[in-house]
PDB file of C-alpha atoms in Angstrom:
ATOM      1  CA  UNK A 249      88.131  33.924 123.796  1.00  0.00           C
ATOM      2  CA  UNK A 250      88.771  31.689 120.812  1.00  0.00           C
ATOM      3  CA  UNK A 251      87.554  32.538 117.341  1.00  0.00           C
ATOM      4  CA  UNK A 252      84.923  29.815 117.591  1.00  0.00           C
ATOM      5  CA  UNK A 253      83.531  31.388 120.789  1.00  0.00           C
ATOM      6  CA  UNK A 254      83.148  34.882 119.354  1.00  0.00           C
ATOM      7  CA  UNK A 255      79.624  35.866 118.416  1.00  0.00           C
ATOM      8  CA  UNK A 256      78.881  35.750 114.715  1.00  0.00           C
ATOM      9  CA  UNK A 257      75.952  38.167 115.046  1.00  0.00           C
ATOM     10  CA  UNK A 258      76.697  41.445 116.820  1.00  0.00           C
ATOM     11  CA  UNK A 259      73.605  43.304 117.935  1.00  0.00           C
ATOM     12  CA  UNK A 260      75.128  46.241 119.792  1.00  0.00           C
ATOM     13  CA  UNK A 261      77.296  48.892 118.143  1.00  0.00           C
ATOM     14  CA  UNK A 262      77.350  52.661 117.807  1.00  0.00           C
ATOM     15  CA  UNK A 263      75.732  54.159 114.728  1.00  0.00           C
ATOM     16  CA  UNK A 264      76.272  57.457 112.966  1.00  0.00           C
ATOM     17  CA  UNK A 265      73.531  59.733 114.278  1.00  0.00           C
ATOM     18  CA  UNK A 266      70.250  60.414 112.431  1.00  0.00           C
ATOM     19  CA  UNK A 267      71.156  64.115 112.339  1.00  0.00           C
ATOM     20  CA  UNK A 268      74.463  63.347 110.628  1.00  0.00           C
ATOM     21  CA  UNK A 269      72.693  61.085 108.146  1.00  0.00           C
ATOM     22  CA  UNK A 270      70.290  63.884 107.202  1.00  0.00           C
ATOM     23  CA  UNK A 271      73.154  66.350 106.797  1.00  0.00           C
ATOM     24  CA  UNK A 272      75.219  63.967 104.665  1.00  0.00           C
ATOM     25  CA  UNK A 273      72.239  63.099 102.463  1.00  0.00           C
ATOM     26  CA  UNK A 274      72.277  66.679 101.157  1.00  0.00           C
ATOM     27  CA  UNK A 275      75.495  65.943  99.239  1.00  0.00           C
ATOM     28  CA  UNK A 276      76.344  63.796  96.266  1.00  0.00           C
ATOM     29  CA  UNK A 277      78.430  60.722  96.913  1.00  0.00           C
ATOM     30  CA  UNK A 278      81.094  62.307  94.686  1.00  0.00           C
ATOM     31  CA  UNK A 279      81.382  65.402  96.890  1.00  0.00           C
ATOM     32  CA  UNK A 280      81.721  63.301 100.026  1.00  0.00           C
ATOM     33  CA  UNK A 281      84.265  60.999  98.383  1.00  0.00           C
ATOM     34  CA  UNK A 282      86.449  63.935  97.333  1.00  0.00           C
ATOM     35  CA  UNK A 283      86.614  65.523 100.778  1.00  0.00           C
ATOM     36  CA  UNK A 284      87.121  62.120 102.412  1.00  0.00           C
ATOM     37  CA  UNK A 285      90.454  61.895 100.624  1.00  0.00           C
ATOM     38  CA  UNK A 286      89.096  59.901  97.675  1.00  0.00           C
ATOM     39  CA  UNK A 287      88.863  56.895  99.963  1.00  0.00           C
ATOM     40  CA  UNK A 288      85.977  54.687 100.937  1.00  0.00           C
ATOM     41  CA  UNK A 289      84.369  54.304  97.539  1.00  0.00           C
ATOM     42  CA  UNK A 290      83.135  50.902  96.449  1.00  0.00           C
ATOM     43  CA  UNK A 291      84.184  49.482  93.093  1.00  0.00           C
ATOM     44  CA  UNK A 292      82.158  50.810  90.175  1.00  0.00           C
ATOM     45  CA  UNK A 293      80.615  47.401  89.615  1.00  0.00           C
ATOM     46  CA  UNK A 294      78.205  48.263  92.423  1.00  0.00           C
ATOM     47  CA  UNK A 295      75.366  50.081  90.648  1.00  0.00           C
ATOM     48  CA  UNK A 296      71.792  51.087  91.447  1.00  0.00           C
ATOM     49  CA  UNK A 297      69.044  49.117  89.729  1.00  0.00           C
ATOM     50  CA  UNK A 298      67.657  52.455  88.515  1.00  0.00           C
ATOM     51  CA  UNK A 299      69.269  55.894  88.124  1.00  0.00           C
ATOM     52  CA  UNK A 300      66.904  57.604  90.569  1.00  0.00           C
ATOM     53  CA  UNK A 301      67.875  55.403  93.514  1.00  0.00           C
ATOM     54  CA  UNK A 302      69.810  56.993  96.391  1.00  0.00           C
ATOM     55  CA  UNK A 303      70.302  56.301 100.083  1.00  0.00           C
ATOM     56  CA  UNK A 304      72.085  57.365 103.248  1.00  0.00           C
ATOM     57  CA  UNK A 305      72.342  55.690 106.632  1.00  0.00           C
ATOM     58  CA  UNK A 306      74.424  53.670 109.079  1.00  0.00           C
ATOM     59  CA  UNK A 307      75.800  50.370 107.839  1.00  0.00           C
ATOM     60  CA  UNK A 308      74.594  46.962 108.926  1.00  0.00           C
ATOM     61  CA  UNK A 309      77.434  44.782 107.654  1.00  0.00           C
ATOM     62  CA  UNK A 310      77.059  41.240 106.392  1.00  0.00           C
ATOM     63  CA  UNK A 311      79.639  38.737 105.192  1.00  0.00           C
ATOM     64  CA  UNK A 312      78.365  35.708 103.282  1.00  0.00           C
ATOM     65  CA  UNK A 313      79.848  32.817 101.402  1.00  0.00           C
ATOM     66  CA  UNK A 314      79.181  33.132  97.667  1.00  0.00           C
ATOM     67  CA  UNK A 315      75.706  31.945  96.783  1.00  0.00           C
ATOM     68  CA  UNK A 316      74.282  31.780 100.323  1.00  0.00           C
ATOM     69  CA  UNK A 317      72.073  34.418 101.960  1.00  0.00           C
ATOM     70  CA  UNK A 318      71.393  32.985 105.433  1.00  0.00           C
ATOM     71  CA  UNK A 319      73.348  35.782 107.137  1.00  0.00           C
ATOM     72  CA  UNK A 320      71.418  38.420 105.191  1.00  0.00           C
ATOM     73  CA  UNK A 321      68.175  37.133 106.690  1.00  0.00           C
ATOM     74  CA  UNK A 322      69.753  37.365 110.146  1.00  0.00           C
ATOM     75  CA  UNK A 323      70.868  40.942 109.504  1.00  0.00           C
ATOM     76  CA  UNK A 324      67.420  41.963 108.330  1.00  0.00           C
ATOM     77  CA  UNK A 325      65.908  40.512 111.505  1.00  0.00           C
ATOM     78  CA  UNK A 326      68.010  42.719 113.799  1.00  0.00           C
ATOM     79  CA  UNK A 327      68.346  45.866 111.675  1.00  0.00           C
ATOM     80  CA  UNK A 328      66.833  49.100 112.947  1.00  0.00           C
ATOM     81  CA  UNK A 329      64.836  51.577 110.860  1.00  0.00           C
ATOM     82  CA  UNK A 330      67.186  53.768 108.850  1.00  0.00           C
ATOM     83  CA  UNK A 331      69.981  51.202 108.649  1.00  0.00           C
ATOM     84  CA  UNK A 332      71.588  50.338 105.313  1.00  0.00           C
ATOM     85  CA  UNK A 333      72.283  46.691 104.567  1.00  0.00           C
ATOM     86  CA  UNK A 334      75.839  46.342 103.213  1.00  0.00           C
ATOM     87  CA  UNK A 335      76.678  42.829 102.034  1.00  0.00           C
ATOM     88  CA  UNK A 336      80.083  41.431 101.152  1.00  0.00           C
ATOM     89  CA  UNK A 337      79.024  38.833  98.585  1.00  0.00           C
ATOM     90  CA  UNK A 338      82.630  38.444  97.369  1.00  0.00           C
ATOM     91  CA  UNK A 339      81.684  39.921  93.987  1.00  0.00           C
ATOM     92  CA  UNK A 340      80.113  36.621  92.990  1.00  0.00           C
ATOM     93  CA  UNK A 341      77.252  36.945  90.497  1.00  0.00           C
ATOM     94  CA  UNK A 342      76.696  33.259  89.774  1.00  0.00           C
ATOM     95  CA  UNK A 343      73.382  33.464  91.626  1.00  0.00           C
ATOM     96  CA  UNK A 344      71.222  36.142  93.215  1.00  0.00           C
ATOM     97  CA  UNK A 345      71.422  36.697  96.960  1.00  0.00           C
ATOM     98  CA  UNK A 346      68.075  38.506  97.159  1.00  0.00           C
ATOM     99  CA  UNK A 347      65.111  39.616  95.109  1.00  0.00           C
ATOM    100  CA  UNK A 348      61.686  41.214  95.355  1.00  0.00           C
ATOM    101  CA  UNK A 349      60.532  39.347  98.462  1.00  0.00           C
ATOM    102  CA  UNK A 350      63.573  40.246 100.577  1.00  0.00           C
ATOM    103  CA  UNK A 351      63.650  43.809  99.268  1.00  0.00           C
ATOM    104  CA  UNK A 352      59.978  44.206 100.144  1.00  0.00           C
ATOM    105  CA  UNK A 353      60.651  42.851 103.635  1.00  0.00           C
ATOM    106  CA  UNK A 354      63.597  45.230 104.041  1.00  0.00           C
ATOM    107  CA  UNK A 355      61.517  48.229 102.981  1.00  0.00           C
ATOM    108  CA  UNK A 356      58.645  47.249 105.278  1.00  0.00           C
ATOM    109  CA  UNK A 357      61.144  46.901 108.138  1.00  0.00           C
ATOM    110  CA  UNK A 358      62.362  50.461 107.629  1.00  0.00           C
ATOM    111  CA  UNK A 359      65.780  49.489 106.263  1.00  0.00           C
ATOM    112  CA  UNK A 360      66.922  52.466 104.188  1.00  0.00           C
ATOM    113  CA  UNK A 361      68.352  50.438 101.328  1.00  0.00           C
ATOM    114  CA  UNK A 362      70.519  47.542 100.217  1.00  0.00           C
ATOM    115  CA  UNK A 363      74.074  47.501  98.879  1.00  0.00           C
ATOM    116  CA  UNK A 364      75.411  44.119  97.869  1.00  0.00           C
ATOM    117  CA  UNK A 365      78.644  43.053  96.208  1.00  0.00           C
ATOM    118  CA  UNK A 366      76.853  40.206  94.509  1.00  0.00           C
ATOM    119  CA  UNK A 367      73.880  39.567  92.267  1.00  0.00           C
ATOM    120  CA  UNK A 368      70.181  40.236  92.766  1.00  0.00           C
ATOM    121  CA  UNK A 369      67.113  39.285  90.758  1.00  0.00           C
ATOM    122  CA  UNK A 370      63.554  40.487  90.039  1.00  0.00           C
ATOM    123  CA  UNK A 371      65.204  43.559  88.593  1.00  0.00           C
ATOM    124  CA  UNK A 372      62.284  44.491  86.344  1.00  0.00           C
ATOM    125  CA  UNK A 373      60.018  45.001  89.338  1.00  0.00           C
ATOM    126  CA  UNK A 374      62.627  46.467  91.669  1.00  0.00           C
ATOM    127  CA  UNK A 375      63.954  48.934  89.105  1.00  0.00           C
ATOM    128  CA  UNK A 376      60.482  50.433  88.658  1.00  0.00           C
ATOM    129  CA  UNK A 377      60.134  51.136  92.365  1.00  0.00           C
ATOM    130  CA  UNK A 378      61.743  53.694  94.637  1.00  0.00           C
ATOM    131  CA  UNK A 379      63.371  51.344  97.128  1.00  0.00           C
ATOM    132  CA  UNK A 380      67.158  51.660  96.625  1.00  0.00           C
ATOM    133  CA  UNK A 381      68.975  48.455  95.722  1.00  0.00           C
ATOM    134  CA  UNK A 382      72.613  48.555  94.563  1.00  0.00           C
ATOM    135  CA  UNK A 383      74.320  45.405  93.279  1.00  0.00           C
ATOM    136  CA  UNK A 384      77.229  44.045  91.273  1.00  0.00           C
ATOM    137  CA  UNK A 385      74.995  42.310  88.764  1.00  0.00           C
ATOM    138  CA  UNK A 386      71.913  40.241  88.032  1.00  0.00           C
ATOM    139  CA  UNK A 387      71.206  36.523  87.945  1.00  0.00           C
ATOM    140  CA  UNK A 388      67.917  34.593  87.968  1.00  0.00           C
ATOM    141  CA  UNK A 389      69.403  31.710  89.981  1.00  0.00           C
ATOM    142  CA  UNK A 390      68.415  31.739  93.654  1.00  0.00           C
ATOM    143  CA  UNK A 391      70.670  31.275  96.711  1.00  0.00           C
ATOM    144  CA  UNK A 392      71.030  28.610  99.356  1.00  0.00           C
ATOM    145  CA  UNK A 393      70.307  29.286 103.030  1.00  0.00           C
ATOM    146  CA  UNK A 394      72.624  26.958 104.896  1.00  0.00           C
ATOM    147  CA  UNK A 395      76.146  28.369 105.179  1.00  0.00           C
ATOM    148  CA  UNK A 396      77.076  30.490 108.212  1.00  0.00           C
ATOM    149  CA  UNK A 397      78.094  34.084 107.693  1.00  0.00           C
ATOM    150  CA  UNK A 398      78.794  37.050 109.970  1.00  0.00           C
ATOM    151  CA  UNK A 399      76.697  40.073 110.847  1.00  0.00           C
ATOM    152  CA  UNK A 400      78.039  43.417 112.085  1.00  0.00           C
ATOM    153  CA  UNK A 401      81.728  42.645 111.861  1.00  0.00           C
ATOM    154  CA  UNK A 402      84.171  44.770 109.881  1.00  0.00           C
ATOM    155  CA  UNK A 403      84.075  43.736 106.233  1.00  0.00           C
ATOM    156  CA  UNK A 404      85.977  44.465 103.050  1.00  0.00           C
ATOM    157  CA  UNK A 405      83.418  44.989 100.315  1.00  0.00           C
ATOM    158  CA  UNK A 406      84.207  45.954  96.727  1.00  0.00           C
ATOM    159  CA  UNK A 407      87.536  47.485  97.718  1.00  0.00           C
ATOM    160  CA  UNK A 408      86.426  49.432 100.799  1.00  0.00           C
ATOM    161  CA  UNK A 409      86.476  48.710 104.502  1.00  0.00           C
ATOM    162  CA  UNK A 410      83.063  49.010 106.140  1.00  0.00           C
ATOM    163  CA  UNK A 411      82.448  48.811 109.883  1.00  0.00           C
ATOM    164  CA  UNK A 412      79.052  48.542 111.559  1.00  0.00           C
ATOM    165  CA  UNK A 413      77.600  52.001 112.108  1.00  0.00           C
ATOM    166  CA  UNK A 414      79.706  53.733 109.445  1.00  0.00           C
ATOM    167  CA  UNK A 415      77.930  56.251 107.223  1.00  0.00           C
ATOM    168  CA  UNK A 416      76.950  54.946 103.789  1.00  0.00           C
ATOM    169  CA  UNK A 417      75.840  57.317 101.017  1.00  0.00           C
ATOM    170  CA  UNK A 418      74.963  56.090  97.535  1.00  0.00           C
ATOM    171  CA  UNK A 419      73.503  57.541  94.356  1.00  0.00           C
ATOM    172  CA  UNK A 420      73.806  57.071  90.600  1.00  0.00           C
ATOM    173  CA  UNK A 421      77.582  57.677  90.778  1.00  0.00           C
ATOM    174  CA  UNK A 422      78.122  54.824  93.239  1.00  0.00           C
ATOM    175  CA  UNK A 423      78.726  54.220  96.920  1.00  0.00           C
ATOM    176  CA  UNK A 424      80.951  55.960  99.468  1.00  0.00           C
ATOM    177  CA  UNK A 425      81.546  54.875 103.063  1.00  0.00           C
ATOM    178  CA  UNK A 426      82.635  57.361 105.734  1.00  0.00           C
ATOM    179  CA  UNK A 427      84.037  56.050 109.049  1.00  0.00           C
ATOM    180  CA  UNK A 428      81.687  57.018 111.865  1.00  0.00           C
ATOM    181  CA  UNK A 429      84.248  59.134 113.736  1.00  0.00           C
ATOM    182  CA  UNK A 430      85.061  61.166 110.597  1.00  0.00           C
ATOM    183  CA  UNK A 431      81.519  62.063 109.577  1.00  0.00           C
ATOM    184  CA  UNK A 432      81.274  65.519 111.149  1.00  0.00           C
ATOM    185  CA  UNK A 433      84.568  66.615 109.609  1.00  0.00           C
ATOM    186  CA  UNK A 434      83.604  65.272 106.183  1.00  0.00           C
ATOM    187  CA  UNK A 435      80.215  67.019 106.274  1.00  0.00           C
ATOM    188  CA  UNK A 436      81.857  70.343 107.131  1.00  0.00           C
ATOM    189  CA  UNK A 437      84.339  69.942 104.295  1.00  0.00           C
ATOM    190  CA  UNK A 438      81.583  68.897 101.894  1.00  0.00           C
ATOM    191  CA  UNK A 439      79.747  72.163 102.544  1.00  0.00           C
ATOM    192  CA  UNK A 440      82.849  74.161 101.636  1.00  0.00           C
ATOM    193  CA  UNK A 441      83.544  72.083  98.523  1.00  0.00           C
ATOM    194  CA  UNK A 442      79.997  72.387  97.260  1.00  0.00           C
ATOM    195  CA  UNK A 443      80.121  76.159  97.662  1.00  0.00           C
ATOM    196  CA  UNK A 444      83.444  76.264  95.798  1.00  0.00           C
ATOM    197  CA  UNK A 445      82.144  74.100  92.947  1.00  0.00           C
ATOM    198  CA  UNK A 446      78.982  76.167  92.684  1.00  0.00           C
ATOM    199  CA  UNK A 447      81.036  79.346  92.290  1.00  0.00           C
ATOM    200  CA  UNK A 448      83.212  77.667  89.662  1.00  0.00           C
ATOM    201  CA  UNK A 449      80.211  76.540  87.636  1.00  0.00           C
ATOM    202  CA  UNK A 450      78.809  80.067  87.730  1.00  0.00           C
ATOM    203  CA  UNK A 451      82.155  81.446  86.547  1.00  0.00           C
ATOM    204  CA  UNK A 452      82.290  78.974  83.653  1.00  0.00           C
ATOM    205  CA  UNK A 453      78.814  79.992  82.537  1.00  0.00           C
ATOM    206  CA  UNK A 454      80.000  83.611  82.549  1.00  0.00           C
ATOM    207  CA  UNK A 455      82.964  82.787  80.283  1.00  0.00           C
ATOM    208  CA  UNK A 456      85.788  82.002  82.718  1.00  0.00           C
ATOM    209  CA  UNK A 457      86.646  78.740  80.980  1.00  0.00           C
ATOM    210  CA  UNK A 458      90.207  77.977  82.078  1.00  0.00           C
ATOM    211  CA  UNK A 459      90.994  76.812  85.627  1.00  0.00           C
ATOM    212  CA  UNK A 460      93.247  79.339  87.366  1.00  0.00           C
ATOM    213  CA  UNK A 461      95.501  76.604  88.695  1.00  0.00           C
ATOM    214  CA  UNK A 462      96.190  74.947  85.332  1.00  0.00           C
ATOM    215  CA  UNK A 463      99.440  76.663  84.279  1.00  0.00           C
ATOM    216  CA  UNK A 464     101.076  76.122  87.670  1.00  0.00           C
ATOM    217  CA  UNK A 465     100.065  72.456  87.698  1.00  0.00           C
ATOM    218  CA  UNK A 466     101.452  71.936  84.192  1.00  0.00           C
ATOM    219  CA  UNK A 467     104.777  73.541  85.161  1.00  0.00           C
ATOM    220  CA  UNK A 468     105.034  71.388  88.267  1.00  0.00           C
ATOM    221  CA  UNK A 469     104.417  68.284  86.170  1.00  0.00           C
ATOM    222  CA  UNK A 470     107.061  69.351  83.640  1.00  0.00           C
ATOM    223  CA  UNK A 471     104.578  69.893  80.840  1.00  0.00           C
ATOM    224  CA  UNK A 472     105.378  73.619  80.647  1.00  0.00           C
ATOM    225  CA  UNK A 473     108.710  75.390  81.151  1.00  0.00           C
ATOM    226  CA  UNK A 474     109.157  78.297  83.569  1.00  0.00           C
ATOM    227  CA  UNK A 475     107.477  81.343  82.125  1.00  0.00           C
ATOM    228  CA  UNK A 476     105.579  79.346  79.512  1.00  0.00           C
ATOM    229  CA  UNK A 477     101.799  79.536  79.527  1.00  0.00           C
ATOM    230  CA  UNK A 478      98.975  78.059  77.537  1.00  0.00           C
TER     231      UNK A 478
END
């Protein structure tokens, strides 16, 4: 099959399960990113429109040409409740790819949230609501709706690879993407890490201020000689 014959809109793919989404949503994006090997995080330019916004769900992936949102409309039409719209807008913020109307449609459709490496608009209204929208910036200029894009293909967005059905978790710290077949392992490791960090915070509050690993790490890095301590 030639490239021109391949479908540009994929409707069938396997999603991370609802149970896994609920489990992953219990953890901060930072915890998940750490146990995932510090991989899968989107560039820090992708930020929520308000600090309280957070989301978790399987990715619906969209690739657009800068300034055109036709493919986003297609993705919204086939998305299932709980999906997260993840848009590779090429980091272009010369015009907004969506605003209040599309966000309202997405929320009414049951889409769990929007992540877009591009600009959005109507930020005053959207930032006062609870529907999670993450973007690379703002611009009042609207998009065109005429250039073909792709829906539910693997994309590279803000420095991370995202495949349809991958787990997406986002909060005030940013966005992390976990490959679908790694989700169970990452969730198990996140539970252990959270327990470890909770114990460490309790120890700090009780006066144990210096990490136990620090001297060894400094010696290994050549910052302390053998036998020397802080």
